[in-house]
Tab-separated table of C-alpha atoms in Angstrom:
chain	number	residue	atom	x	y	z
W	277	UNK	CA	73.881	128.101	120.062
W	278	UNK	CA	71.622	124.794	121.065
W	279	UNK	CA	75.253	123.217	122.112
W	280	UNK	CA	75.351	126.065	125.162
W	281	UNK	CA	72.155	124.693	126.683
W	282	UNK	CA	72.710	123.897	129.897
W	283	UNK	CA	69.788	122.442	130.713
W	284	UNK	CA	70.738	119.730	127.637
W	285	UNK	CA	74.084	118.374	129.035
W	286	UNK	CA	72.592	115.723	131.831
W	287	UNK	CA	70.558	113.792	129.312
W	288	UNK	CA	73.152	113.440	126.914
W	289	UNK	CA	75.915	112.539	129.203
W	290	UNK	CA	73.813	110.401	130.756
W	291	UNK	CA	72.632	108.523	127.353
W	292	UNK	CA	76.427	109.076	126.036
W	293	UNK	CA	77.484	106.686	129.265
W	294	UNK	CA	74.564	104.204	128.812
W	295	UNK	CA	75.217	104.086	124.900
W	296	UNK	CA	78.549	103.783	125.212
W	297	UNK	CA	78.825	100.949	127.613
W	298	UNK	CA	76.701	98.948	125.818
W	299	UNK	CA	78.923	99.569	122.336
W	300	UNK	CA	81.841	98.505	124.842
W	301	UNK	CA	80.499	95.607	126.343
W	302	UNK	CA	79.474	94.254	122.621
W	303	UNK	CA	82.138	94.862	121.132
W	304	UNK	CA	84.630	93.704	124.114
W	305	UNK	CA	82.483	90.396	124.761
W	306	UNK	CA	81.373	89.520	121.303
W	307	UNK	CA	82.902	91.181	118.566
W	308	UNK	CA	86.052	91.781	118.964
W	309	UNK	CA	87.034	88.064	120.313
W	310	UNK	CA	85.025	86.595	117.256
W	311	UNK	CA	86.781	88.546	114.694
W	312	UNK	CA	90.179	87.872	116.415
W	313	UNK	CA	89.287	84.481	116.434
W	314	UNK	CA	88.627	84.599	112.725
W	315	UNK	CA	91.495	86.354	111.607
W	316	UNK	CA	93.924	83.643	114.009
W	317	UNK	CA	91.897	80.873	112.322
W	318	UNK	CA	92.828	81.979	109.001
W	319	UNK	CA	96.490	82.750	110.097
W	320	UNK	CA	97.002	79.529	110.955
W	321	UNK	CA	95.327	78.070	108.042
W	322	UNK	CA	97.085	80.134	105.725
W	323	UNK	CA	100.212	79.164	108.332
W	324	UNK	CA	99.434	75.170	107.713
W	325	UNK	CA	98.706	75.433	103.724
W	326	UNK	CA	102.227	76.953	103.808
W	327	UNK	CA	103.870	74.683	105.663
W	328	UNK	CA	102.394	71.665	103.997
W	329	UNK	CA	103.177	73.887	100.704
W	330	UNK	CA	106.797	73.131	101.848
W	331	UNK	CA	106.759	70.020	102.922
W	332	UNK	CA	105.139	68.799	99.617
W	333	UNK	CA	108.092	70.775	97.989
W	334	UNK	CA	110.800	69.041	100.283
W	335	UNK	CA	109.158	65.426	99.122
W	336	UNK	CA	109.214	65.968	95.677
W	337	UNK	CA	112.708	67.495	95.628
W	338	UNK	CA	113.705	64.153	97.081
W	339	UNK	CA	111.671	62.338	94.478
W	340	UNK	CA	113.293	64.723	91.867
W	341	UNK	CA	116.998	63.661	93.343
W	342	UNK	CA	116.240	59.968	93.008
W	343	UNK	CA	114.493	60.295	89.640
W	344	UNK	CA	117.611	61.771	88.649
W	345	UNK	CA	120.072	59.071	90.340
W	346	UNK	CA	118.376	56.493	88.938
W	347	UNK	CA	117.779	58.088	85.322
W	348	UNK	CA	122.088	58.271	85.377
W	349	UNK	CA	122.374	54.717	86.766
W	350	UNK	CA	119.629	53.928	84.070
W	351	UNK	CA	122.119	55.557	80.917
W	352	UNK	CA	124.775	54.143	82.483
W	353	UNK	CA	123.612	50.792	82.334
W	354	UNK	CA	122.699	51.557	79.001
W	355	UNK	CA	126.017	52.705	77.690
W	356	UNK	CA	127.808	49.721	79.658
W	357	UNK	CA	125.402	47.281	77.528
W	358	UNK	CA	125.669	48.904	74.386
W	359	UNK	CA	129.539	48.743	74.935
W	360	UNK	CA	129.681	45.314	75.413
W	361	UNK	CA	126.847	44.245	72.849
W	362	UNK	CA	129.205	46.242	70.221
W	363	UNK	CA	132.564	44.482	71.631
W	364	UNK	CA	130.929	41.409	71.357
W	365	UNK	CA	129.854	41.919	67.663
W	366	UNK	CA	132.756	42.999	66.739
W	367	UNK	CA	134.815	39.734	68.173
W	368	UNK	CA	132.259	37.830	66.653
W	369	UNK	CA	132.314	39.197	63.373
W	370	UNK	CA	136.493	39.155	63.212
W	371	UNK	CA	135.915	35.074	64.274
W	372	UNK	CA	133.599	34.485	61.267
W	373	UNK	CA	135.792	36.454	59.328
W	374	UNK	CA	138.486	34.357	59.998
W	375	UNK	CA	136.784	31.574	59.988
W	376	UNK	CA	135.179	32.507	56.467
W	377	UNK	CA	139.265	33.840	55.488
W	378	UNK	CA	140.692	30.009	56.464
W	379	UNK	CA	137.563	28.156	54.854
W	380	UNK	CA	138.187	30.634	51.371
W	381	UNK	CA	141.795	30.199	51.058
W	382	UNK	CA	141.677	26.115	51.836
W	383	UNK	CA	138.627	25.847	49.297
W	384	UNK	CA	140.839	28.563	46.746
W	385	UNK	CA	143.490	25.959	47.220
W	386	UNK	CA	142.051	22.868	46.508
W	387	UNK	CA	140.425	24.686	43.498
W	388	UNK	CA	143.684	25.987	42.418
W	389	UNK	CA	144.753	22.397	42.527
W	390	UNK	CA	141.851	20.631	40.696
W	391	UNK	CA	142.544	23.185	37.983
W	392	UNK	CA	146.193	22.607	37.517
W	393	UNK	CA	146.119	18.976	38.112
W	394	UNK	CA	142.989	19.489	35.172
W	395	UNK	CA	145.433	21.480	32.984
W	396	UNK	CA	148.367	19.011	33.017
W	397	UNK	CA	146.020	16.173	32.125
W	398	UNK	CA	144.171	17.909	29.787
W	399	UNK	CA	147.783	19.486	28.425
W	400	UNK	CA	149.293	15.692	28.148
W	401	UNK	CA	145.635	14.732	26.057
W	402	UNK	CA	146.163	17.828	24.158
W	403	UNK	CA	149.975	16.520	23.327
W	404	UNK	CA	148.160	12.349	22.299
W	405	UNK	CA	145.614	13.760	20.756
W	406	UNK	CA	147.865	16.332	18.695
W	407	UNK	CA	150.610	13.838	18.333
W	408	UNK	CA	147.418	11.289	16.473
W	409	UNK	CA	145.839	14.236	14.763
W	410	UNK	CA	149.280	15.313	13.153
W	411	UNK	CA	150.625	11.379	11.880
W	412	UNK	CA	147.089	10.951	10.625
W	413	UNK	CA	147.024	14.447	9.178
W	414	UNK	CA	150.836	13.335	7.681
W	415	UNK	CA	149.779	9.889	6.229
W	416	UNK	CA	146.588	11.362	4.387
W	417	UNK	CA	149.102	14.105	2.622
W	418	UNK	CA	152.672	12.595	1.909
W	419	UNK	CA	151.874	8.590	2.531
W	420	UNK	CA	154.084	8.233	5.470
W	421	UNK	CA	154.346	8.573	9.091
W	422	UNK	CA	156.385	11.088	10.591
W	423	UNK	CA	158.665	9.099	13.887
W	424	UNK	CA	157.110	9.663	17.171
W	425	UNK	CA	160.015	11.660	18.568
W	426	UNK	CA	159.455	14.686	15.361
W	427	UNK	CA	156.002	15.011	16.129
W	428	UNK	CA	156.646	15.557	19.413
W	429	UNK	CA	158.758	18.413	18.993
W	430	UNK	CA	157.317	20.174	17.087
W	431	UNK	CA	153.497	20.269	19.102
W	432	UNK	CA	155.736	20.888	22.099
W	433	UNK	CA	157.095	24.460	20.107
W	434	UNK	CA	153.881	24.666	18.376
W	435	UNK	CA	152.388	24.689	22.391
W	436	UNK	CA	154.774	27.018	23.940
W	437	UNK	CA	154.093	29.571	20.970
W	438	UNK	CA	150.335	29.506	21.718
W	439	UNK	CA	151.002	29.446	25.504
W	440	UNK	CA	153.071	32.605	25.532
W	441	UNK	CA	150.490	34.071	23.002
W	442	UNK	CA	147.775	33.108	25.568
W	443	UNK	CA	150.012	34.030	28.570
W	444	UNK	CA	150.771	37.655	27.013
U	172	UNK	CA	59.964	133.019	109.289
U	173	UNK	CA	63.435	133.909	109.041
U	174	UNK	CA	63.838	131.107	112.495
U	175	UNK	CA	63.220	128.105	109.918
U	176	UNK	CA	66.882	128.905	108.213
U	177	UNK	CA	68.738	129.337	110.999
U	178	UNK	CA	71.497	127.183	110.536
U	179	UNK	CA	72.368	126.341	114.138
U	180	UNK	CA	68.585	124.651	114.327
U	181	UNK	CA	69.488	121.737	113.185
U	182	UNK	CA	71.473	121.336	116.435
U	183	UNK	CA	68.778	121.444	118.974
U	184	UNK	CA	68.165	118.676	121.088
U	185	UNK	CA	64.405	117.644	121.596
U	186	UNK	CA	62.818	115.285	123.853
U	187	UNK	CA	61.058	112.492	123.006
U	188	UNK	CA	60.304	110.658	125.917
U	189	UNK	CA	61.266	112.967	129.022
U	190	UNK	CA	62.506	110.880	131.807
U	191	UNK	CA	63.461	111.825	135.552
U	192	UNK	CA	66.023	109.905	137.850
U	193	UNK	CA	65.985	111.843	140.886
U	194	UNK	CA	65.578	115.319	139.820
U	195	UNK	CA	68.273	114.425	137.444
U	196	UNK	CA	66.900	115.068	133.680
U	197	UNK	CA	67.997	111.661	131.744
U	198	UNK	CA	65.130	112.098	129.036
U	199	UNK	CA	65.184	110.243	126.060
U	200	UNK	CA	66.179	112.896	123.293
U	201	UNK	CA	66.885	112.840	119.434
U	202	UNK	CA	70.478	112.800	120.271
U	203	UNK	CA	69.928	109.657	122.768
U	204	UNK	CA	68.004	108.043	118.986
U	205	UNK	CA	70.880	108.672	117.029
U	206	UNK	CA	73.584	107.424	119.902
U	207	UNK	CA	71.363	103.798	119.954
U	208	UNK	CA	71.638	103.887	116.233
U	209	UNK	CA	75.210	104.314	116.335
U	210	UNK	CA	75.326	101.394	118.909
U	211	UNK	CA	72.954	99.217	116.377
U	212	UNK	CA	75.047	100.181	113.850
U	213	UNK	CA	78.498	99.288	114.548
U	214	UNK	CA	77.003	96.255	115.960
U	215	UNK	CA	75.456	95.548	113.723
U	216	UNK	CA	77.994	95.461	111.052
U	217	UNK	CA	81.352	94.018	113.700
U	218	UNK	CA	78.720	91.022	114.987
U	219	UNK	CA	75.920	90.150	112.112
U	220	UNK	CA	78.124	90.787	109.814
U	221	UNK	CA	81.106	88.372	110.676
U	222	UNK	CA	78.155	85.588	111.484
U	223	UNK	CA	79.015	83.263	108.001
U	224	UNK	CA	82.687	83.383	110.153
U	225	UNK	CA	83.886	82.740	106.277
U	226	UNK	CA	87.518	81.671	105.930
U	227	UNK	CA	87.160	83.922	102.666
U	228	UNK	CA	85.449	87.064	103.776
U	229	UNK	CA	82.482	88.651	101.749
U	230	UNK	CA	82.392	92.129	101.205
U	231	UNK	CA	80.868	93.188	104.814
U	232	UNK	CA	82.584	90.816	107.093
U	233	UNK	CA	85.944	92.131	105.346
U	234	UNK	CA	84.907	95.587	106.385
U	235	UNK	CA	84.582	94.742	109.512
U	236	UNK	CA	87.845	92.967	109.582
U	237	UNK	CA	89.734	95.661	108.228
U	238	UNK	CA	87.709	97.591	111.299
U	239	UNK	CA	89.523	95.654	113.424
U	240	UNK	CA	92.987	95.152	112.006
U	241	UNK	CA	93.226	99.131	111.368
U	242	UNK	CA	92.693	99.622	115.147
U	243	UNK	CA	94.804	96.861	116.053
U	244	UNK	CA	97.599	98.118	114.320
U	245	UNK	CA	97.008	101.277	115.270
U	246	UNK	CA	96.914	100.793	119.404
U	247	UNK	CA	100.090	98.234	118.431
U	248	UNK	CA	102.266	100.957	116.702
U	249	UNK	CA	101.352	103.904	118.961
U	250	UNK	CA	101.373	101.773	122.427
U	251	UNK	CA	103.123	98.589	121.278
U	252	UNK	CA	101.861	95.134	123.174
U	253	UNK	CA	100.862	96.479	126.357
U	254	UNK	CA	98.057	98.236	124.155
U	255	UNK	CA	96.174	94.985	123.911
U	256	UNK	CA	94.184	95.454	127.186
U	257	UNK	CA	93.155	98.857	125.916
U	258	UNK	CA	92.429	97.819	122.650
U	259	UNK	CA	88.456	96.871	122.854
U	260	UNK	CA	88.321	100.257	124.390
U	261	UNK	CA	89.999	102.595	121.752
U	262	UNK	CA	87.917	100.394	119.063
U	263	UNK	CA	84.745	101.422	120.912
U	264	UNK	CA	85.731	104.918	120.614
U	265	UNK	CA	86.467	104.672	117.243
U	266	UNK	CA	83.408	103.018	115.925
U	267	UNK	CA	81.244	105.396	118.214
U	268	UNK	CA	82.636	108.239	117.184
U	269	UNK	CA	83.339	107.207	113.422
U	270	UNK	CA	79.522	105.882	113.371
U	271	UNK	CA	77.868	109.134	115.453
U	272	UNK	CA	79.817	110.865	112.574
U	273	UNK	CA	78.555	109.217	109.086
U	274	UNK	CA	75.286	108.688	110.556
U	275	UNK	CA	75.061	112.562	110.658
U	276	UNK	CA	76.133	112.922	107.435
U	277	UNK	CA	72.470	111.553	106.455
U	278	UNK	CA	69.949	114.599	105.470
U	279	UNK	CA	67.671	115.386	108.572
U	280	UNK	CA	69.461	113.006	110.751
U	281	UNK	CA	71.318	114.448	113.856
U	282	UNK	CA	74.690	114.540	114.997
U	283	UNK	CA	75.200	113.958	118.804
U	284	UNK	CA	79.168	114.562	117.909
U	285	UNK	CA	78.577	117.994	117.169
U	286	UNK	CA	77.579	118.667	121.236
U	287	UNK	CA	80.308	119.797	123.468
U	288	UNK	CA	78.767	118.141	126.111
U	289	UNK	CA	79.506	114.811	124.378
U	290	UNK	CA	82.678	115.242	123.117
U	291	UNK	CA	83.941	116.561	126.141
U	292	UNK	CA	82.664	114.195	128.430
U	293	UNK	CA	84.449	111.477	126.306
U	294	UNK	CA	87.409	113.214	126.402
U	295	UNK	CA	87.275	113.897	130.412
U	296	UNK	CA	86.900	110.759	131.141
U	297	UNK	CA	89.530	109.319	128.339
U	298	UNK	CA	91.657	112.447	130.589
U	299	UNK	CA	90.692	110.960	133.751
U	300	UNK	CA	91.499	107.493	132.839
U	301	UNK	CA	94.719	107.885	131.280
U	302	UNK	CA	95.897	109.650	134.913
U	303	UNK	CA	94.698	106.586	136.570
U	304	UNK	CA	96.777	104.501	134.505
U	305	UNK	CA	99.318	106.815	134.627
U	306	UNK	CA	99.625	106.916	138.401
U	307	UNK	CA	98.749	103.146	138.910
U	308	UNK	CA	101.896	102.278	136.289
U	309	UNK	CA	104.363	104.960	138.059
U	310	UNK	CA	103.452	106.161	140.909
U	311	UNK	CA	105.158	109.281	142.190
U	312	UNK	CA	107.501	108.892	139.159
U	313	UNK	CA	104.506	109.865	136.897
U	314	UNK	CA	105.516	113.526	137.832
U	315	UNK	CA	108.817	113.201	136.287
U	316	UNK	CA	106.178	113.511	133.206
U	317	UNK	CA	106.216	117.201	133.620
U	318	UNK	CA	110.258	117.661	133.769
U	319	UNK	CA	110.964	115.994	129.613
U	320	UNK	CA	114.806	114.652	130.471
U	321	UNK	CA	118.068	117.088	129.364
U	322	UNK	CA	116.310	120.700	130.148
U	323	UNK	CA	118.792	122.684	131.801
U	324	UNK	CA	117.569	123.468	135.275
U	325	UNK	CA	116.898	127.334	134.775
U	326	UNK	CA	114.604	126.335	132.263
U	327	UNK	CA	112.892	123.640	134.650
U	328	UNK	CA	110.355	125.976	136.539
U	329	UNK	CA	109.086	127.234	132.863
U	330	UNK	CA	109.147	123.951	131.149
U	331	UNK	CA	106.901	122.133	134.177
U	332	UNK	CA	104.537	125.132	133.691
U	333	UNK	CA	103.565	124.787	129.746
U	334	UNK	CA	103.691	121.018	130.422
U	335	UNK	CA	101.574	121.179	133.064
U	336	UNK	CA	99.118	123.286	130.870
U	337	UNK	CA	99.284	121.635	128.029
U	338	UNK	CA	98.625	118.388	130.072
U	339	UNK	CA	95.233	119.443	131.471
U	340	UNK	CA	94.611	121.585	127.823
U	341	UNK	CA	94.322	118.083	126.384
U	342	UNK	CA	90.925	117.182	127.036
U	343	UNK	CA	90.104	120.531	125.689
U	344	UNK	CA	91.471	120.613	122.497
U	345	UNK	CA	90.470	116.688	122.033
U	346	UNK	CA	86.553	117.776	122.454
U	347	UNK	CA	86.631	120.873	120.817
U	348	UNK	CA	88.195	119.531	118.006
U	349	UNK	CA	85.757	117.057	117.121
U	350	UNK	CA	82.919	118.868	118.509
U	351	UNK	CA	83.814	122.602	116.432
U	352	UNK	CA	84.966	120.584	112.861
U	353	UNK	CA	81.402	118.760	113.034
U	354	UNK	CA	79.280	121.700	113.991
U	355	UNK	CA	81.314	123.502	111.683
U	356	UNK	CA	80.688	121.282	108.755
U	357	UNK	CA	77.436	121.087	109.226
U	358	UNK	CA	76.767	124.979	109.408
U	359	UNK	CA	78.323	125.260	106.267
U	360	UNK	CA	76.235	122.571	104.820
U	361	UNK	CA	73.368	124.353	106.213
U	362	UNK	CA	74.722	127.850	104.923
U	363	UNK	CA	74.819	126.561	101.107
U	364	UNK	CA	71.507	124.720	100.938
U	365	UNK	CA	70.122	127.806	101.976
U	366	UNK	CA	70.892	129.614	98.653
U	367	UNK	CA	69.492	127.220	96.674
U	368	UNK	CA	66.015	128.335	96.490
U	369	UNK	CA	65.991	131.552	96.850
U	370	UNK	CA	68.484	131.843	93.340
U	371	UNK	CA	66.122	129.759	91.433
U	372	UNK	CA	67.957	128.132	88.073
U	373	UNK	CA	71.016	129.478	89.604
U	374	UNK	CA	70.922	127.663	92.357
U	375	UNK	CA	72.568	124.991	90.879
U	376	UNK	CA	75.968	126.586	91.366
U	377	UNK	CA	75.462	126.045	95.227
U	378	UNK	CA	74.488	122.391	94.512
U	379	UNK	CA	77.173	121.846	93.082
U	380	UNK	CA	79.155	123.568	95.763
U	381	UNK	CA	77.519	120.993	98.639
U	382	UNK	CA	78.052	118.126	96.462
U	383	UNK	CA	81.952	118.732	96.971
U	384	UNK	CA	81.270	120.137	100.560
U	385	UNK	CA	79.533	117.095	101.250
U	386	UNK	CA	82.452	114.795	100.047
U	387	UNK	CA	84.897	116.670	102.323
U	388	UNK	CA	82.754	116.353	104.841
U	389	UNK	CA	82.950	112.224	104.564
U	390	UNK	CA	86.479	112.664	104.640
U	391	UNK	CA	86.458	114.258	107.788
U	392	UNK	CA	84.051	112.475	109.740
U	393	UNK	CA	86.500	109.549	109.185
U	394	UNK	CA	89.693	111.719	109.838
U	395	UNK	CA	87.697	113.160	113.383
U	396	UNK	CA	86.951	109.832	114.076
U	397	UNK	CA	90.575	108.847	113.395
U	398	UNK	CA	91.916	111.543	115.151
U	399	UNK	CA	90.007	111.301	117.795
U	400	UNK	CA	91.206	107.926	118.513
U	401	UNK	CA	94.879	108.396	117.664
U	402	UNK	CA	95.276	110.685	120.565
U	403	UNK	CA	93.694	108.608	122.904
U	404	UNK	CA	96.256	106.551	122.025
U	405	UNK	CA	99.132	108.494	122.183
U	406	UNK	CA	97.785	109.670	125.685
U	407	UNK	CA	97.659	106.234	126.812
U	408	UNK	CA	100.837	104.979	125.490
U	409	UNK	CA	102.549	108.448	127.794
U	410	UNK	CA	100.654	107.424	130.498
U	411	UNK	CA	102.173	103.820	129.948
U	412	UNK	CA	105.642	104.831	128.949
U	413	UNK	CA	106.003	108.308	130.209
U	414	UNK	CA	108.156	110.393	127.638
């Protein structure tokens, strides 16, 4: 078995030390402290992007918030001007109506008025105009006129006969 | 010549360049190549490789990282933070032993982790340190080591006897370990190609028999590796923290 040799062991000790402290000293010097240094680097980096992560998070939960307050103050600004718009409207509106109500009913009654005051005069022309119509009608058939007061009576019954007609 | 198969061959160590310190032979041999390969290696890939120092790792650099943060949290859960000065260390071991052992793996190529004389001079001196340490942390106290707390008296005399062996079997069964599963491995490796010729067509059956050899073979020069290195930690965290 070659690993019995005896005569072997000194060089390969002695190349096993050499080899080995030179492995040590490169990686203990050079390696090692770079690749620690790189794996801290990106520690902290990765440390830093989460930290600003939350930071950035904390901001726009604030921004959120006042989005929010001022979105309610917004609707109910909103709801207090729409109230009032409408309450104002609506006073409005019941004003004119009045208004409109009171300006009707004076020009119903002065209408009203004009038409009666209309129908007596045209009611007392009706009564001459009969009253003419009948002693002419009279003289042309029987040669003499009828007194004043007989005609009178009887367009007056003739009248309330057609009014109730008309009234019915 | 039946000598060209023999299996074991492949573990002879050759000179290249003999050299002499003072009657002391220190030549420059195949194994000495492939131990300055390993060294180029793992440098190669912890220091060239991490040079773009990219914030997002490509695919080597990673490796490397992982590397490191597979030791590191090794040496943190077996020794916890006083582990950090030993840490460069116990990485050293692991890449030198996890490199000697893939480097192997490669047809023709030799493996210096399958010589006793390596593994157990690692493990001496991992041995030697971690009684250093022990003694510079303790003191006196560092024989309480021997004596694990609540064993009834009568037992004492017997329980600091197997402790006491099984404390100075360690270096032992840490080098023979690594040096008998490699050596094995590669016998058996050795073993199989050897049929494949002489059965002709058939031979393919023992192909296919290294190709799976071979794979468990990968495995284990990474589990050696990480075996090998585990127990140096777990000797150096009870030399920091006793039992």
């Amino acid at each position: 078995m070659p690993q019995l040799d005896i005569s072997t062991f000194s060089p390969q000790i002695i190349w096993l030390i050499i080899t080995f402290l030179i492995l040590y000293v490169l990686m203990a010097k050079v390696a090692l402290p770079r690749i620690g240094n790189i794996l801290e680097q990106r520690q902290n980096r990765i440390d830093d992007n989460l930290d600003m992560a939350q930071h950035l998070r904390n901001e726009s939960n604030i921004d959120a918030e006042s989005y929010d307050k001022a979105m309610t103050e917004a609707r109910e600004q909103a709801r207090k001007a729409i109230q009032e718009t409408t309450e104002e409207i609506s006073n409005e509106t019941a004003r004119r109506q009045g208004e409109l109500g009171a300006r009707l009913s004076g020009e119903l009654r002065s209408a009203e008025d004009q038409i009666s005051a209309a129908k007596t005069a045209s009611l007392k022309n009706i009564h001459k105009s009969a009253a003419s119509v009948t002693s002419e009608a009279m003289k042309a058939l029987i040669g003499e006129k009828p007194t004043d007061n007989a005609i009178k009576q009887a367009i007056s019954s003739a009248l309330k006969v057609s009014n109730m007609e008309i009234n019915k | 010549m039946a000598d060209a198969h023999n299996p074991l061959d492949q573990f002879i160590i050759q000179t290249w360049v003999p050299i002499k310190i003072g009657g002391l032979d220190a030549s420059f041999t195949n194994s000495s190549a492939f131990m300055l390969l390993t060294v180029i290696c793992a440098t190669a890939l912890m220091v060239l490789a991490v040079r773009p120092r990219a914030g997002v790792p490509g695919r080597w650099q990673l490796l490397a990282e992982l590397s490191y943060q597979f030791i590191a949290r090794m040496v943190s859960d077996n020794i916890g933070k006083e582990g950090r000065t030993y840490f460069p260390l116990i990485f050293s071991i692991f890449m030198f032993v996890l490199f000697g052992n893939l480097i192997g793996m490669i047809p023709y190529s030799f493996t210096f982790t399958s010589h006793i004389a390596v593994t157990l001079t690692m493990a001496v001196v991992i041995f030697l340190m971690v009684t250093v340490i022990a003694f510079m942390k303790h003191g006196l106290k560092f024989f309480s080591f021997f004596l694990p707390e609540g064993v009834p008296i009568i037992l004492s005399p017997l329980m600091i006897v197997i402790e006491v062996i099984s404390y100075f079997t360690r270096p032992f069964s840490l080098s023979v370990r690594l040096f008998a599963n490699m050596m094995a491995g590669h016998t058996l490796l050795k073993v199989i190609g050897g049929f494949v010729v002489p059965l002709g067509i058939f031979g393919i059956v023992p192909i296919a028999g290294l190709v799976a050899v071979m794979g468990l073979e990968f495995l284990i020069a990474f589990l050696q590796a990480y075996i090998f290195t585990i127990l140096t930690c777990i000797y150096i965290n009870d030399a920091i923290h006793l039992h």
